[in-house]
Coordinates of N, CA, C and O in Angstrom, one line a residue:
X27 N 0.9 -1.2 0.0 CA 0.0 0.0 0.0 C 0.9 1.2 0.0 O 1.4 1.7 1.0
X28 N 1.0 1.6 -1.1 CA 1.5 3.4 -1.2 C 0.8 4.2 -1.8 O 0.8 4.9 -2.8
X29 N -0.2 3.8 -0.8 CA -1.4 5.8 -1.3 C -0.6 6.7 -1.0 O -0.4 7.5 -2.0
X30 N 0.1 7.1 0.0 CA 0.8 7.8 1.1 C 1.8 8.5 0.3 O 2.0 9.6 0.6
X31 N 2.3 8.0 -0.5 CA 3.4 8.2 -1.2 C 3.0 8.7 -2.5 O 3.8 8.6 -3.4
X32 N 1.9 9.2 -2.7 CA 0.6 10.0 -3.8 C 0.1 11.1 -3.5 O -0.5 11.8 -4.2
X33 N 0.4 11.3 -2.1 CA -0.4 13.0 -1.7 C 0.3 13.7 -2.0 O 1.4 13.8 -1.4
X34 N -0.1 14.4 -3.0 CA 0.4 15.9 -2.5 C -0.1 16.7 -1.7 O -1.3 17.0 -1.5
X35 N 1.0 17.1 -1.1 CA 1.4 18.1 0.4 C 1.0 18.9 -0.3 O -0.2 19.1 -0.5
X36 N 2.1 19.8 -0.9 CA 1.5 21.3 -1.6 C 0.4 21.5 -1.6 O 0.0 22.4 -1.0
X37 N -0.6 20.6 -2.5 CA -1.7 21.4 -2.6 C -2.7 21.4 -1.3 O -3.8 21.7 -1.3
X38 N -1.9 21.0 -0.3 CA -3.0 21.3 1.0 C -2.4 22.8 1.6 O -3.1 23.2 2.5
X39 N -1.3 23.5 1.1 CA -1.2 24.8 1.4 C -2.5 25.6 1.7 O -3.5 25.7 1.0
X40 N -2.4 26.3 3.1 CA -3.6 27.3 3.2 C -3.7 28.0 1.7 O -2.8 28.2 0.9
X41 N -5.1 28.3 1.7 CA -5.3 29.1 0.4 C -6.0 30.6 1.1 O -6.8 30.9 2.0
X42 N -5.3 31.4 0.1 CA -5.6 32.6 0.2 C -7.0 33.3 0.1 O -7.7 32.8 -0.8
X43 N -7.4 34.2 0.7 CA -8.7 34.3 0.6 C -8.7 35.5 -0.5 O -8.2 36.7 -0.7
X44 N -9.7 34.5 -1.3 CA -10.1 35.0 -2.8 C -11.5 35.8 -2.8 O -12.2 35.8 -1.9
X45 N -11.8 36.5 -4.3 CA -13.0 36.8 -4.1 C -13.6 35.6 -4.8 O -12.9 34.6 -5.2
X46 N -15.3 35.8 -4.8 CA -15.8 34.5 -5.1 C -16.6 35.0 -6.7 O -17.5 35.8 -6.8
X47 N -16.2 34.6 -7.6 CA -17.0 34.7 -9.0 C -17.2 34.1 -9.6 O -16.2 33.5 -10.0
X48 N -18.5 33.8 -10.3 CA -19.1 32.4 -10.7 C -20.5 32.7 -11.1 O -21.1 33.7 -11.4
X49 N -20.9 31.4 -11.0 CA -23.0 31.1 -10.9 C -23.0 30.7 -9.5 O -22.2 30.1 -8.8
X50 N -24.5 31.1 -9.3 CA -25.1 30.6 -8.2 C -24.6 29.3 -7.7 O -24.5 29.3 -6.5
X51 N -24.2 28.0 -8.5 CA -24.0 26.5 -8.5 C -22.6 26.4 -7.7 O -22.2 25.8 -6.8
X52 N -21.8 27.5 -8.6 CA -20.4 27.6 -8.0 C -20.3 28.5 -6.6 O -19.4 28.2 -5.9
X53 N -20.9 29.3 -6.3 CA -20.8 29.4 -5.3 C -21.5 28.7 -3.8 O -21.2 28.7 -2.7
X54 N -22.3 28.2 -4.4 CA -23.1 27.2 -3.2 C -22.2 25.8 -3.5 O -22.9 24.9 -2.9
X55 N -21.6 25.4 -3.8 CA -21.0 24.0 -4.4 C -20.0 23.7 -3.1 O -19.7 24.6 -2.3
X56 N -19.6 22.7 -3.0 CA -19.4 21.9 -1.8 C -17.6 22.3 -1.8 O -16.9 22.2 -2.8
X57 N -17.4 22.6 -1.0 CA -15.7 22.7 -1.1 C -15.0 22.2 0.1 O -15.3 22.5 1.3
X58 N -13.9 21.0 -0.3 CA -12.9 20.5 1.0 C -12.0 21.6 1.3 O -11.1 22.1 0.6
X59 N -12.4 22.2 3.0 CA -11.0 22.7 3.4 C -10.0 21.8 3.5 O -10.1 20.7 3.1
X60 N -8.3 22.5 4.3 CA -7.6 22.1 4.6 C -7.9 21.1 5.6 O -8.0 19.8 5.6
X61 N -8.2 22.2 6.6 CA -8.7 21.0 7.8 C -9.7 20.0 8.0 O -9.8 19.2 8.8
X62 N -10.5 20.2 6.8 CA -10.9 19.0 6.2 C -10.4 17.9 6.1 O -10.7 16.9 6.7
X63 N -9.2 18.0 5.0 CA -8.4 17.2 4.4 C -7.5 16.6 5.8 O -7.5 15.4 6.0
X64 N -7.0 17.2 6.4 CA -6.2 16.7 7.4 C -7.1 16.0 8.8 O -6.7 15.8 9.9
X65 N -8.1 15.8 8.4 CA -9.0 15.3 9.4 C -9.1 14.3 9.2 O -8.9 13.5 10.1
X66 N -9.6 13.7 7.8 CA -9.4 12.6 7.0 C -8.3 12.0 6.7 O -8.2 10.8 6.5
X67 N -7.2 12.8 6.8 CA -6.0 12.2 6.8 C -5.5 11.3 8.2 O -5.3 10.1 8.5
X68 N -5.4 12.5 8.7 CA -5.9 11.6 10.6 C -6.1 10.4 10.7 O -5.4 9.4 10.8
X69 N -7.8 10.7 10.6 CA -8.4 9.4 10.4 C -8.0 8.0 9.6 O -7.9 6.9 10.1
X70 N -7.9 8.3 8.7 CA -6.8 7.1 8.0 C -5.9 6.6 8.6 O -5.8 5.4 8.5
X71 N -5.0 7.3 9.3 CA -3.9 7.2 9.9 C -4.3 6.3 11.0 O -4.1 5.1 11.0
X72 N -5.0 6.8 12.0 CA -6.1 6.0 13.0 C -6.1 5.0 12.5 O -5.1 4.4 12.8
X73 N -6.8 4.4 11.6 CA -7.7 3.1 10.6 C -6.4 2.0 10.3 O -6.4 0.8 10.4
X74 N -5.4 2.9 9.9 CA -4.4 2.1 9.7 C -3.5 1.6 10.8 O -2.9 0.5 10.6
X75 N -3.4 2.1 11.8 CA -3.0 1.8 13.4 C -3.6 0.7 13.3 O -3.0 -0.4 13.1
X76 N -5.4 0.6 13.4 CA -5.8 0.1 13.9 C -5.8 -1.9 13.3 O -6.0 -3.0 13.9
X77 N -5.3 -1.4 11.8 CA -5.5 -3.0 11.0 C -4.0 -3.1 10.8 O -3.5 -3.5 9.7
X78 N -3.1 -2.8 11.9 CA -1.8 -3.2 11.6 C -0.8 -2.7 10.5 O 0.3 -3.2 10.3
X79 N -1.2 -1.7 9.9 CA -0.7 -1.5 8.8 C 0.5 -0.1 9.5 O 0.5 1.1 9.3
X80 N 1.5 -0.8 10.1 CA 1.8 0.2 10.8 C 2.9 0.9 10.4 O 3.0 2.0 10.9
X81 N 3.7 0.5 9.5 CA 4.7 1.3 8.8 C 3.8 2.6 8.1 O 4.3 3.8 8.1
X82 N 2.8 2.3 7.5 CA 2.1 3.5 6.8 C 1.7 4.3 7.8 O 2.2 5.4 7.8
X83 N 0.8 4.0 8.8 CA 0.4 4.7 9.9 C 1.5 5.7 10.1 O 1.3 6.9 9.8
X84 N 2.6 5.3 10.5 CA 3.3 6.2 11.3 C 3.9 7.3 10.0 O 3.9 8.5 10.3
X85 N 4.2 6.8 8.8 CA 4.7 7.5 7.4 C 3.3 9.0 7.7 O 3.5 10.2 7.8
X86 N 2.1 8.4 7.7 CA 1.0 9.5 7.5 C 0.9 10.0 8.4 O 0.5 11.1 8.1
X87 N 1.1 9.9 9.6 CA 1.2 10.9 11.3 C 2.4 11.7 10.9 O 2.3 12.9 11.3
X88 N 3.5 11.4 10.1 CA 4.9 12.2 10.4 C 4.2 13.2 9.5 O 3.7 14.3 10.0
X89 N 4.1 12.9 7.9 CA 3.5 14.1 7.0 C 2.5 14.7 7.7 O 2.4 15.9 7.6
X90 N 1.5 14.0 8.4 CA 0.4 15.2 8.6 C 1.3 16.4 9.4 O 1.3 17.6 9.2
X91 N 1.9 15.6 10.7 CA 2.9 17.0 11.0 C 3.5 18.0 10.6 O 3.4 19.2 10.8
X92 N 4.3 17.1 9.6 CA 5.2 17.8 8.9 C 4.6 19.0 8.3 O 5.3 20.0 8.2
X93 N 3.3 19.0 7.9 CA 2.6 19.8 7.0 C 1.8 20.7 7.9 O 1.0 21.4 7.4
X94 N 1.9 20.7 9.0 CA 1.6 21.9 10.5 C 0.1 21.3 11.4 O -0.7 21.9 12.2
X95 N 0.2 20.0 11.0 CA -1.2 19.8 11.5 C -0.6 18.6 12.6 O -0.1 17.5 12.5
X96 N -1.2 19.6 13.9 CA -1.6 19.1 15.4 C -2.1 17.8 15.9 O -3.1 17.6 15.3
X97 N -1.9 17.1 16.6 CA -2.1 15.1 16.8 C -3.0 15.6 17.6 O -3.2 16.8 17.5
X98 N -3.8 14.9 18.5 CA -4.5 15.2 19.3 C -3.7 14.1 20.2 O -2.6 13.6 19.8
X99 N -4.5 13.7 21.5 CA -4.0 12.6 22.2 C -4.5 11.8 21.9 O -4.1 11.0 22.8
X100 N -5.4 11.1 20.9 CA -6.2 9.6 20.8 C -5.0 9.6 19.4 O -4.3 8.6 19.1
X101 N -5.0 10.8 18.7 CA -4.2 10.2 17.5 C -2.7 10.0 17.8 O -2.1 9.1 17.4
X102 N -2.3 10.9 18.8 CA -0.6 10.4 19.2 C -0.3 9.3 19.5 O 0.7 8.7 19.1
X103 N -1.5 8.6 20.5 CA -1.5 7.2 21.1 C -1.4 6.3 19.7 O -0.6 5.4 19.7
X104 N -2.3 6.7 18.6 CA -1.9 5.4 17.6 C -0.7 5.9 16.9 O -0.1 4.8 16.9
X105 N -0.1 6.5 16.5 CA 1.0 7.4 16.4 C 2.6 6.4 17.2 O 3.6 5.7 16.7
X106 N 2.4 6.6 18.2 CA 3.5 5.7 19.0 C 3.1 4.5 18.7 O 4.1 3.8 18.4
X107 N 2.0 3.8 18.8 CA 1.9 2.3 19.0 C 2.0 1.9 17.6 O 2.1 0.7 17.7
X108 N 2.2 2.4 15.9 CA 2.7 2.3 15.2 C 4.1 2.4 14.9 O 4.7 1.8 14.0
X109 N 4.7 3.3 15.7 CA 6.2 3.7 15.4 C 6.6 2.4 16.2 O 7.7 2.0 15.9
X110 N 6.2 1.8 17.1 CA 6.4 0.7 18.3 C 6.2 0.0 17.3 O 7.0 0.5 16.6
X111 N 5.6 -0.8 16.6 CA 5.5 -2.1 16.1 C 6.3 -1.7 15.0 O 7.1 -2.6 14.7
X112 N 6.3 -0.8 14.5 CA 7.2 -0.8 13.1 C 8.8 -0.5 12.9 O 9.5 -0.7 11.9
X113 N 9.0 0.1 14.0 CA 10.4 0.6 14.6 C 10.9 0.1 16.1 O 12.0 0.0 16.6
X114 N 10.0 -0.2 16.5 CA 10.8 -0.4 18.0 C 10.7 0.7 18.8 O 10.3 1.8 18.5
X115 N 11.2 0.2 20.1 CA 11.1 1.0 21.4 C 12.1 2.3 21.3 O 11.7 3.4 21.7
X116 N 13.3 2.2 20.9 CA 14.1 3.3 20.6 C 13.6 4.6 19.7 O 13.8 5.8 20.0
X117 N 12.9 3.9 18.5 CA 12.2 5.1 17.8 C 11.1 5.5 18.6 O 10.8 6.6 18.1
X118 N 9.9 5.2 19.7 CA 9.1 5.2 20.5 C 9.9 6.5 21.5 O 9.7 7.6 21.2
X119 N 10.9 6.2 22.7 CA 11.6 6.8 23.0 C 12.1 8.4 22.0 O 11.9 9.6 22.3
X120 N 12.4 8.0 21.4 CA 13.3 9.9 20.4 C 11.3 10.2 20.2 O 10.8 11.0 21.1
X121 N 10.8 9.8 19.5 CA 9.5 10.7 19.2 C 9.1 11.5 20.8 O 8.9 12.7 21.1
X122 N 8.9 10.0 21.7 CA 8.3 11.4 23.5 C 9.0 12.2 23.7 O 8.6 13.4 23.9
X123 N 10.6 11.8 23.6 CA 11.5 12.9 24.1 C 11.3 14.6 23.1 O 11.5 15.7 23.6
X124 N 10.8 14.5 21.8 CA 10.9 15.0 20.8 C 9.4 16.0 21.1 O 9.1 17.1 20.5
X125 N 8.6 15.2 22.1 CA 7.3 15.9 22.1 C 6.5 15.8 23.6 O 6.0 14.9 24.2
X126 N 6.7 17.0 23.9 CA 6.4 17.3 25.5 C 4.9 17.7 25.8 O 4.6 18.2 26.9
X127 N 3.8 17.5 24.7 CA 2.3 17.4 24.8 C 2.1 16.5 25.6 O 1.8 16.9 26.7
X128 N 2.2 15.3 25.3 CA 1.4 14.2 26.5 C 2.2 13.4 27.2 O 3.3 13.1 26.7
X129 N 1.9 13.0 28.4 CA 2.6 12.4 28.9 C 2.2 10.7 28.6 O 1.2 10.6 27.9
X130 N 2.9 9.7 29.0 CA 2.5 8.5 28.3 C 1.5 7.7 29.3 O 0.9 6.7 28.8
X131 N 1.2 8.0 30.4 CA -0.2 7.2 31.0 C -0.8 8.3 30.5 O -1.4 8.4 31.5
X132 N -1.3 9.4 29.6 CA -2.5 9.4 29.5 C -2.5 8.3 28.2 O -3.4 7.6 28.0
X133 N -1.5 8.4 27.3 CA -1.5 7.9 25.9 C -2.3 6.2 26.0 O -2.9 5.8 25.0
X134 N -2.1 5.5 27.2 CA -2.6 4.0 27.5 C -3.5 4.5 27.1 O -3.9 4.1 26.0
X135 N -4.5 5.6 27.8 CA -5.9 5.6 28.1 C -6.6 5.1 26.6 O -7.5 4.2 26.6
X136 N -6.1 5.9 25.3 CA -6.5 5.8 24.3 C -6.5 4.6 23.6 O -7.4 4.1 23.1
X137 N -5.1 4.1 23.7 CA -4.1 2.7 22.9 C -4.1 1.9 24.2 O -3.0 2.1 24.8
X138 N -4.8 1.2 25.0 CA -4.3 0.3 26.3 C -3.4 -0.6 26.2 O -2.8 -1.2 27.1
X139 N -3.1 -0.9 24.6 CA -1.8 -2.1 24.7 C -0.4 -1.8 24.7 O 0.6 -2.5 24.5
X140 N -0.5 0.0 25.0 CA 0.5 0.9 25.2 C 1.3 0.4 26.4 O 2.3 0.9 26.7
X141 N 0.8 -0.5 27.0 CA 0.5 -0.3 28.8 C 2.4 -1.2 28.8 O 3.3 -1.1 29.6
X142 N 2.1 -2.3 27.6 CA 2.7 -3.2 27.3 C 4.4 -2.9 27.8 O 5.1 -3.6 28.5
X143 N 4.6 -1.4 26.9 CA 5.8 -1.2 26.9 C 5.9 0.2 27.7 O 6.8 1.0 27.3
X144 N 5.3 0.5 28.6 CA 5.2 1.6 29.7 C 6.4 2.1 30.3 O 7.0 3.2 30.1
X145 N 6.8 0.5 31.8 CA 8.3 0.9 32.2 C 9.6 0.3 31.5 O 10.6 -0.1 32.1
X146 N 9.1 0.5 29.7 CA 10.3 0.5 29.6 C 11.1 2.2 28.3 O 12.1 2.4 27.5
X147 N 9.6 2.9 28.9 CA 9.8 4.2 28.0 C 10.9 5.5 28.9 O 11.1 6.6 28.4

């Protein structure tokens, strides 16, 4: 699976606020924001935690970062527990140290099989 390796980043750049000119259709017509798009992206990312697919998982947490968008704590929890199956405890380790938002018992609350590798983070 390399969807991941098909996004373009750029075009999720904030867009500038334009005027609006058109027909009625175009202006009532359905439009994906950014944070749209990274919501969904998220979410995927989640989905993929969740069916093991965890090299990708963690690939799509780093880009969504990378591209300025915020984990929450249910997404960091799948976030580590991908980087843990897919890399190991050492790469688990550099990411906490690297990010001082959550502490890691809250991260169980979300991922409980977190609990697994606790005292040895």
């Amino acid at each position: 699976m390399h969807l991941i390796d098909h996004i373009d980043w750029a075009s999720l750049e904030p867009m500038k606020k334009e005027e609006v000119v058109g027909s009625w259709e175009d202006v009532n017509s359905s439009r994906i924001s950014q944070r749209d798009i990274h919501i969904a992206l998220n979410n995927l990312a989640c989905i993929l935690a969740d069916i093991e697919q965890s090299e990708e998982s963690a690939k799509l947490f780093r880009q969504l970062q990378d591209s300025g968008y915020v984990l929450n704590g249910y997404a960091f929890s799948k976030y580590i527990y991908s980087i843990w199956k897919s890399e190991g405890l050492g790469a688990v380790r550099e990411v906490m140290v690297a990010n001082k938002s959550f502490e890691f018992p809250e991260l169980t609350k979300h991922s409980s099989t977190l609990v697994e590798i606790g005292d040895q983070i």
